PDB file of C-alpha atoms in Angstrom:
ATOM      1  CA  MET A1396      -7.905   5.763  19.239  1.00  0.00           C
ATOM      2  CA  THR A1397      -9.618   6.155  16.219  1.00  0.00           C
ATOM      3  CA  ALA A1398     -11.829   3.240  14.583  1.00  0.00           C
ATOM      4  CA  PRO A1399     -10.075   1.455  11.446  1.00  0.00           C
ATOM      5  CA  PRO A1400     -11.437   2.691   8.201  1.00  0.00           C
ATOM      6  CA  GLU A1401     -15.158   0.913   7.582  1.00  0.00           C
ATOM      7  CA  THR A1402     -14.493   0.573   3.877  1.00  0.00           C
ATOM      8  CA  VAL A1403     -15.102  -3.363   3.002  1.00  0.00           C
ATOM      9  CA  GLU A1404     -15.321  -4.463  -0.674  1.00  0.00           C
ATOM     10  CA  ASN A1405     -16.483  -7.890  -2.348  1.00  0.00           C
ATOM     11  CA  TRP A1406     -14.675  -8.219  -5.456  1.00  0.00           C
ATOM     12  CA  THR A1407     -14.410 -10.676  -8.601  1.00  0.00           C
ATOM     13  CA  LEU A1408     -11.028 -10.994  -9.380  1.00  0.00           C
ATOM     14  CA  LEU A1409     -10.262 -11.189 -12.966  1.00  0.00           C
ATOM     15  CA  ASP A1410     -10.002 -15.141 -12.654  1.00  0.00           C
ATOM     16  CA  GLY A1411     -13.731 -15.180 -11.531  1.00  0.00           C
ATOM     17  CA  SER A1412     -12.549 -15.968  -7.597  1.00  0.00           C
ATOM     18  CA  ALA A1413     -14.098 -13.797  -4.860  1.00  0.00           C
ATOM     19  CA  ALA A1414     -11.892 -11.577  -3.157  1.00  0.00           C
ATOM     20  CA  THR A1415     -12.869  -9.059   0.197  1.00  0.00           C
ATOM     21  CA  MET A1416     -10.992  -5.659   0.369  1.00  0.00           C
ATOM     22  CA  ARG A1417     -10.746  -4.481   4.178  1.00  0.00           C
ATOM     23  CA  PRO A1418      -8.843  -2.744   6.964  1.00  0.00           C
ATOM     24  CA  ILE A1419      -6.076  -5.022   7.884  1.00  0.00           C
ATOM     25  CA  ARG A1420      -6.786  -6.583  11.256  1.00  0.00           C
ATOM     26  CA  ALA A1421      -4.204  -7.962  14.475  1.00  0.00           C
ATOM     27  CA  SER A1422      -5.784 -11.466  13.492  1.00  0.00           C
ATOM     28  CA  ASP A1423      -4.227 -11.204   9.744  1.00  0.00           C
ATOM     29  CA  MET A1424      -0.725 -11.869  11.229  1.00  0.00           C
ATOM     30  CA  GLU A1425      -0.263 -15.541   9.464  1.00  0.00           C
ATOM     31  CA  LEU A1426      -2.000 -14.016   6.511  1.00  0.00           C
ATOM     32  CA  GLU A1427       0.409 -11.127   6.209  1.00  0.00           C
ATOM     33  CA  ARG A1428       3.511 -13.538   7.147  1.00  0.00           C
ATOM     34  CA  ALA A1429       2.655 -16.132   4.569  1.00  0.00           C
ATOM     35  CA  PHE A1430       2.061 -13.003   1.803  1.00  0.00           C
ATOM     36  CA  VAL A1431       5.548 -11.198   2.263  1.00  0.00           C
ATOM     37  CA  ARG A1432       7.192 -14.901   2.569  1.00  0.00           C
ATOM     38  CA  ASN A1433       6.112 -15.527  -0.759  1.00  0.00           C
ATOM     39  CA  LEU A1434       6.843 -12.569  -2.839  1.00  0.00           C
ATOM     40  CA  SER A1435       9.686 -12.664  -5.458  1.00  0.00           C
ATOM     41  CA  PRO A1436      13.081 -11.568  -4.360  1.00  0.00           C
ATOM     42  CA  GLN A1437      12.198  -8.707  -6.482  1.00  0.00           C
ATOM     43  CA  SER A1438       9.098  -7.517  -5.739  1.00  0.00           C
ATOM     44  CA  LYS A1439      10.252  -7.612  -1.840  1.00  0.00           C
ATOM     45  CA  PHE A1440      13.111  -5.295  -3.430  1.00  0.00           C
ATOM     46  CA  LYS A1441      10.955  -3.165  -5.137  1.00  0.00           C
ATOM     47  CA  ARG A1442       8.764  -2.768  -1.591  1.00  0.00           C
ATOM     48  CA  PHE A1443      11.566  -2.830   0.752  1.00  0.00           C
ATOM     49  CA  MET A1444      13.868  -1.357  -1.346  1.00  0.00           C
ATOM     50  CA  GLY A1445      16.409  -3.762   0.244  1.00  0.00           C
ATOM     51  CA  GLU A1446      16.549  -7.557   0.346  1.00  0.00           C
ATOM     52  CA  LEU A1447      14.608  -9.141   2.828  1.00  0.00           C
ATOM     53  CA  LYS A1448      13.891 -13.214   3.932  1.00  0.00           C
ATOM     54  CA  GLU A1449      10.866 -12.278   6.235  1.00  0.00           C
ATOM     55  CA  LEU A1450       9.681  -9.775   8.505  1.00  0.00           C
ATOM     56  CA  SER A1451      10.652  -9.479  12.027  1.00  0.00           C
ATOM     57  CA  PRO A1452       8.246 -10.291  15.197  1.00  0.00           C
ATOM     58  CA  GLU A1453       8.258  -6.440  15.216  1.00  0.00           C
ATOM     59  CA  GLN A1454       7.532  -5.866  11.912  1.00  0.00           C
ATOM     60  CA  LEU A1455       4.510  -7.990  11.384  1.00  0.00           C
ATOM     61  CA  HIS A1456       2.737  -6.031  14.685  1.00  0.00           C
ATOM     62  CA  ALA A1457       3.516  -2.780  13.353  1.00  0.00           C
ATOM     63  CA  PHE A1458       2.344  -4.099   9.728  1.00  0.00           C
ATOM     64  CA  THR A1459      -0.870  -5.448  11.141  1.00  0.00           C
ATOM     65  CA  HIS A1460      -1.754  -3.337  14.067  1.00  0.00           C
ATOM     66  CA  PRO A1461      -1.681   0.232  12.654  1.00  0.00           C
ATOM     67  CA  ASP A1462      -2.191   3.140  14.833  1.00  0.00           C
ATOM     68  CA  HIS A1463      -5.631   4.312  13.251  1.00  0.00           C
ATOM     69  CA  GLU A1464      -4.573   7.918  14.562  1.00  0.00           C
ATOM     70  CA  ARG A1465      -2.324   7.860  11.588  1.00  0.00           C
ATOM     71  CA  GLU A1466      -2.498   5.310   9.387  1.00  0.00           C
ATOM     72  CA  SER A1467      -5.124   3.680   6.703  1.00  0.00           C
ATOM     73  CA  VAL A1468      -4.491   0.169   6.155  1.00  0.00           C
ATOM     74  CA  TYR A1469      -6.512  -2.463   3.338  1.00  0.00           C
ATOM     75  CA  VAL A1470      -5.629  -5.800   2.772  1.00  0.00           C
ATOM     76  CA  VAL A1471      -7.059  -7.535  -0.219  1.00  0.00           C
ATOM     77  CA  ILE A1472      -8.069 -11.606   0.662  1.00  0.00           C
ATOM     78  CA  ARG A1473      -8.655 -13.620  -1.932  1.00  0.00           C
ATOM     79  CA  SER A1474     -10.760 -17.113  -1.162  1.00  0.00           C
ATOM     80  CA  SER A1475     -10.468 -20.242  -2.847  1.00  0.00           C
ATOM     81  CA  VAL A1476     -11.257 -23.834  -1.938  1.00  0.00           C
ATOM     82  CA  ALA A1477      -7.209 -23.943  -0.318  1.00  0.00           C
ATOM     83  CA  GLY A1478      -8.719 -20.915   1.829  1.00  0.00           C
ATOM     84  CA  GLU A1479      -7.768 -17.535   2.386  1.00  0.00           C
ATOM     85  CA  GLU A1480      -4.842 -15.490   0.587  1.00  0.00           C
ATOM     86  CA  GLU A1481      -3.556 -12.278   0.995  1.00  0.00           C
ATOM     87  CA  ILE A1482      -3.148 -10.976  -2.574  1.00  0.00           C
ATOM     88  CA  ALA A1483      -2.323  -7.190  -1.420  1.00  0.00           C
ATOM     89  CA  VAL A1484      -1.867  -4.628   1.158  1.00  0.00           C
ATOM     90  CA  ALA A1485      -2.084  -0.886   0.549  1.00  0.00           C
ATOM     91  CA  ARG A1486      -1.167   2.115   3.539  1.00  0.00           C
ATOM     92  CA  TYR A1487      -0.829   5.024   4.117  1.00  0.00           C
ATOM     93  CA  MET A1488       0.776   6.481   7.290  1.00  0.00           C
ATOM     94  CA  VAL A1489       0.529  10.115   7.941  1.00  0.00           C
ATOM     95  CA  VAL A1490       4.479  11.918   8.572  1.00  0.00           C
ATOM     96  CA  GLU A1491       3.652  15.039   9.377  1.00  0.00           C
ATOM     97  CA  PRO A1492       0.600  15.322  11.047  1.00  0.00           C
ATOM     98  CA  GLU A1493       0.924  19.841  10.832  1.00  0.00           C
ATOM     99  CA  ALA A1494       1.722  19.405   7.405  1.00  0.00           C
ATOM    100  CA  LYS A1495      -1.038  17.236   6.506  1.00  0.00           C
ATOM    101  CA  SER A1496       0.870  14.703   5.019  1.00  0.00           C
ATOM    102  CA  CYS A1497       1.007  11.341   4.258  1.00  0.00           C
ATOM    103  CA  GLU A1498       3.087   8.581   2.722  1.00  0.00           C
ATOM    104  CA  PHE A1499       1.764   5.428   0.854  1.00  0.00           C
ATOM    105  CA  ALA A1500       3.036   1.988   0.718  1.00  0.00           C
ATOM    106  CA  ILE A1501       1.528  -0.741  -1.756  1.00  0.00           C
ATOM    107  CA  THR A1502       2.943  -4.220  -2.631  1.00  0.00           C
ATOM    108  CA  ILE A1503       0.752  -6.721  -4.864  1.00  0.00           C
ATOM    109  CA  ALA A1504       1.005 -10.407  -4.972  1.00  0.00           C
ATOM    110  CA  ASP A1505       3.185 -11.328  -7.947  1.00  0.00           C
ATOM    111  CA  ALA A1506       0.455 -13.010  -9.775  1.00  0.00           C
ATOM    112  CA  TRP A1507      -1.868 -10.658  -9.521  1.00  0.00           C
ATOM    113  CA  GLN A1508      -0.003  -7.781 -10.274  1.00  0.00           C
ATOM    114  CA  GLY A1509      -0.920  -5.948 -13.638  1.00  0.00           C
ATOM    115  CA  LYS A1510      -5.041  -6.912 -12.781  1.00  0.00           C
ATOM    116  CA  GLY A1511      -6.312  -4.184 -11.320  1.00  0.00           C
ATOM    117  CA  VAL A1512      -5.853  -4.948  -7.850  1.00  0.00           C
ATOM    118  CA  ALA A1513      -3.288  -1.814  -6.998  1.00  0.00           C
ATOM    119  CA  GLY A1514      -5.245   1.074  -8.717  1.00  0.00           C
ATOM    120  CA  ARG A1515      -8.459   0.320  -6.696  1.00  0.00           C
ATOM    121  CA  LEU A1516      -6.467  -0.064  -3.596  1.00  0.00           C
ATOM    122  CA  MET A1517      -4.767   3.177  -4.153  1.00  0.00           C
ATOM    123  CA  ARG A1518      -7.947   4.838  -4.963  1.00  0.00           C
ATOM    124  CA  THR A1519      -8.963   3.508  -1.701  1.00  0.00           C
ATOM    125  CA  LEU A1520      -6.073   5.406  -0.225  1.00  0.00           C
ATOM    126  CA  ILE A1521      -6.202   8.396  -1.737  1.00  0.00           C
ATOM    127  CA  ARG A1522      -9.968   8.868  -0.954  1.00  0.00           C
ATOM    128  CA  ASP A1523      -9.209   8.430   2.769  1.00  0.00           C
ATOM    129  CA  ALA A1524      -6.447  10.858   2.922  1.00  0.00           C
ATOM    130  CA  ARG A1525      -8.615  13.044   0.897  1.00  0.00           C
ATOM    131  CA  ALA A1526     -11.708  12.375   3.624  1.00  0.00           C
ATOM    132  CA  ARG A1527      -8.812  12.542   6.506  1.00  0.00           C
ATOM    133  CA  GLY A1528      -8.171  16.454   5.002  1.00  0.00           C
ATOM    134  CA  LEU A1529      -4.536  15.414   4.434  1.00  0.00           C
ATOM    135  CA  GLU A1530      -3.119  17.561   1.944  1.00  0.00           C
ATOM    136  CA  THR A1531      -0.251  15.774  -0.115  1.00  0.00           C
ATOM    137  CA  MET A1532       0.594  11.833  -0.542  1.00  0.00           C
ATOM    138  CA  HIS A1533       3.714  10.779  -1.236  1.00  0.00           C
ATOM    139  CA  GLY A1534       6.015   7.713  -2.005  1.00  0.00           C
ATOM    140  CA  TYR A1535       9.144   6.436  -2.212  1.00  0.00           C
ATOM    141  CA  VAL A1536      10.034   4.373  -5.438  1.00  0.00           C
ATOM    142  CA  LEU A1537      12.993   2.280  -6.957  1.00  0.00           C
ATOM    143  CA  GLY A1538      13.740   4.795 -10.222  1.00  0.00           C
ATOM    144  CA  ALA A1539      14.511   1.026 -12.417  1.00  0.00           C
ATOM    145  CA  ASN A1540      10.499   0.563 -11.274  1.00  0.00           C
ATOM    146  CA  ALA A1541       9.247   1.938 -14.604  1.00  0.00           C
ATOM    147  CA  ARG A1542       5.949  -0.225 -13.912  1.00  0.00           C
ATOM    148  CA  MET A1543       5.179   1.749 -10.301  1.00  0.00           C
ATOM    149  CA  LEU A1544       6.727   4.915 -11.337  1.00  0.00           C
ATOM    150  CA  ASP A1545       4.428   4.996 -14.669  1.00  0.00           C
ATOM    151  CA  PHE A1546       1.309   2.774 -12.484  1.00  0.00           C
ATOM    152  CA  VAL A1547       1.551   6.350 -10.082  1.00  0.00           C
ATOM    153  CA  ARG A1548       1.755   8.711 -13.061  1.00  0.00           C
ATOM    154  CA  LYS A1549      -1.647   6.990 -14.279  1.00  0.00           C
ATOM    155  CA  LEU A1550      -3.214   8.262 -11.141  1.00  0.00           C
ATOM    156  CA  GLY A1551      -2.134  11.815 -11.264  1.00  0.00           C
ATOM    157  CA  PHE A1552       1.426  11.831  -8.942  1.00  0.00           C
ATOM    158  CA  ARG A1553       4.215  13.885  -9.781  1.00  0.00           C
ATOM    159  CA  ILE A1554       8.185  12.226  -9.936  1.00  0.00           C
ATOM    160  CA  GLU A1555      10.544  13.835  -8.438  1.00  0.00           C
ATOM    161  CA  PHE A1556      13.730  12.965  -7.967  1.00  0.00           C
ATOM    162  CA  ASP A1557      15.291  12.046  -4.225  1.00  0.00           C
ATOM    163  CA  ARG A1558      18.010  14.747  -3.417  1.00  0.00           C
ATOM    164  CA  ASP A1559      19.325  12.080  -0.896  1.00  0.00           C
ATOM    165  CA  ASP A1560      19.516   8.861  -2.580  1.00  0.00           C
ATOM    166  CA  PRO A1561      19.828   9.616  -6.918  1.00  0.00           C
ATOM    167  CA  ALA A1562      18.414   5.566  -7.031  1.00  0.00           C
ATOM    168  CA  VAL A1563      14.938   6.741  -5.309  1.00  0.00           C
ATOM    169  CA  ARG A1564      12.057   8.850  -6.965  1.00  0.00           C
ATOM    170  CA  ILE A1565       9.031  10.627  -4.851  1.00  0.00           C
ATOM    171  CA  ALA A1566       5.551   9.993  -6.278  1.00  0.00           C
ATOM    172  CA  ARG A1567       3.861  13.300  -4.815  1.00  0.00           C
ATOM    173  CA  LEU A1568       0.236  13.534  -5.342  1.00  0.00           C
ATOM    174  CA  ASP A1569      -1.693  16.966  -4.549  1.00  0.00           C
ATOM    175  CA  LEU A1570      -4.721  16.083  -2.861  1.00  0.00           C
ATOM    176  CA  GLN A1571      -6.790  19.175  -2.937  1.00  0.00           C
ATOM    177  CA  ALA A1572      -6.652  18.862  -6.880  1.00  0.00           C
ATOM    178  CA  ARG A1573      -9.379  17.422  -8.230  1.00  0.00           C
ATOM    179  CA  PRO A1574      -8.722  15.062 -11.404  1.00  0.00           C
ATOM    180  CA  GLY A1575     -10.511  16.727 -14.277  1.00  0.00           C
ATOM    181  CA  ALA A1576     -10.601  19.601 -12.591  1.00  0.00           C
TER     182      ALA A1576
END
């Protein structure tokens, strides 16, 4: 089994609080459970493309015990007087090893959306995927999620219609192409 990525970054968030971006750990199960539980119904729907009240024990285990041969998963943990709080999670999973393709997913706590957290996380995922030698990254986005579609476009993703679901768009990035090249 491959070791998890080594990237750990200490950030100062816009409100002045400290946060750490690091690979997710098995010990993060309670942080992850609380993170998903505290998302607004709209954020849960956009991330899981359906209604979700709580992660099942199987989902929680899968989310916090990534297969490092196929996945890269980062969390952003905010430190405050009240303790630690997960404010974001981003992952990619290699879906077609022979095609060198991966699928990404990203979720930001409602209070932290639009504050630069997602961009930093996605750039880390893109860097990791390139370092792994992957050729393409894609993600599924609800067509009504204009904010997310605009976000991925700014990162260089092409937006395509999903032939299987007219409500969904596929955001696709050629990892071999370099911005500005």
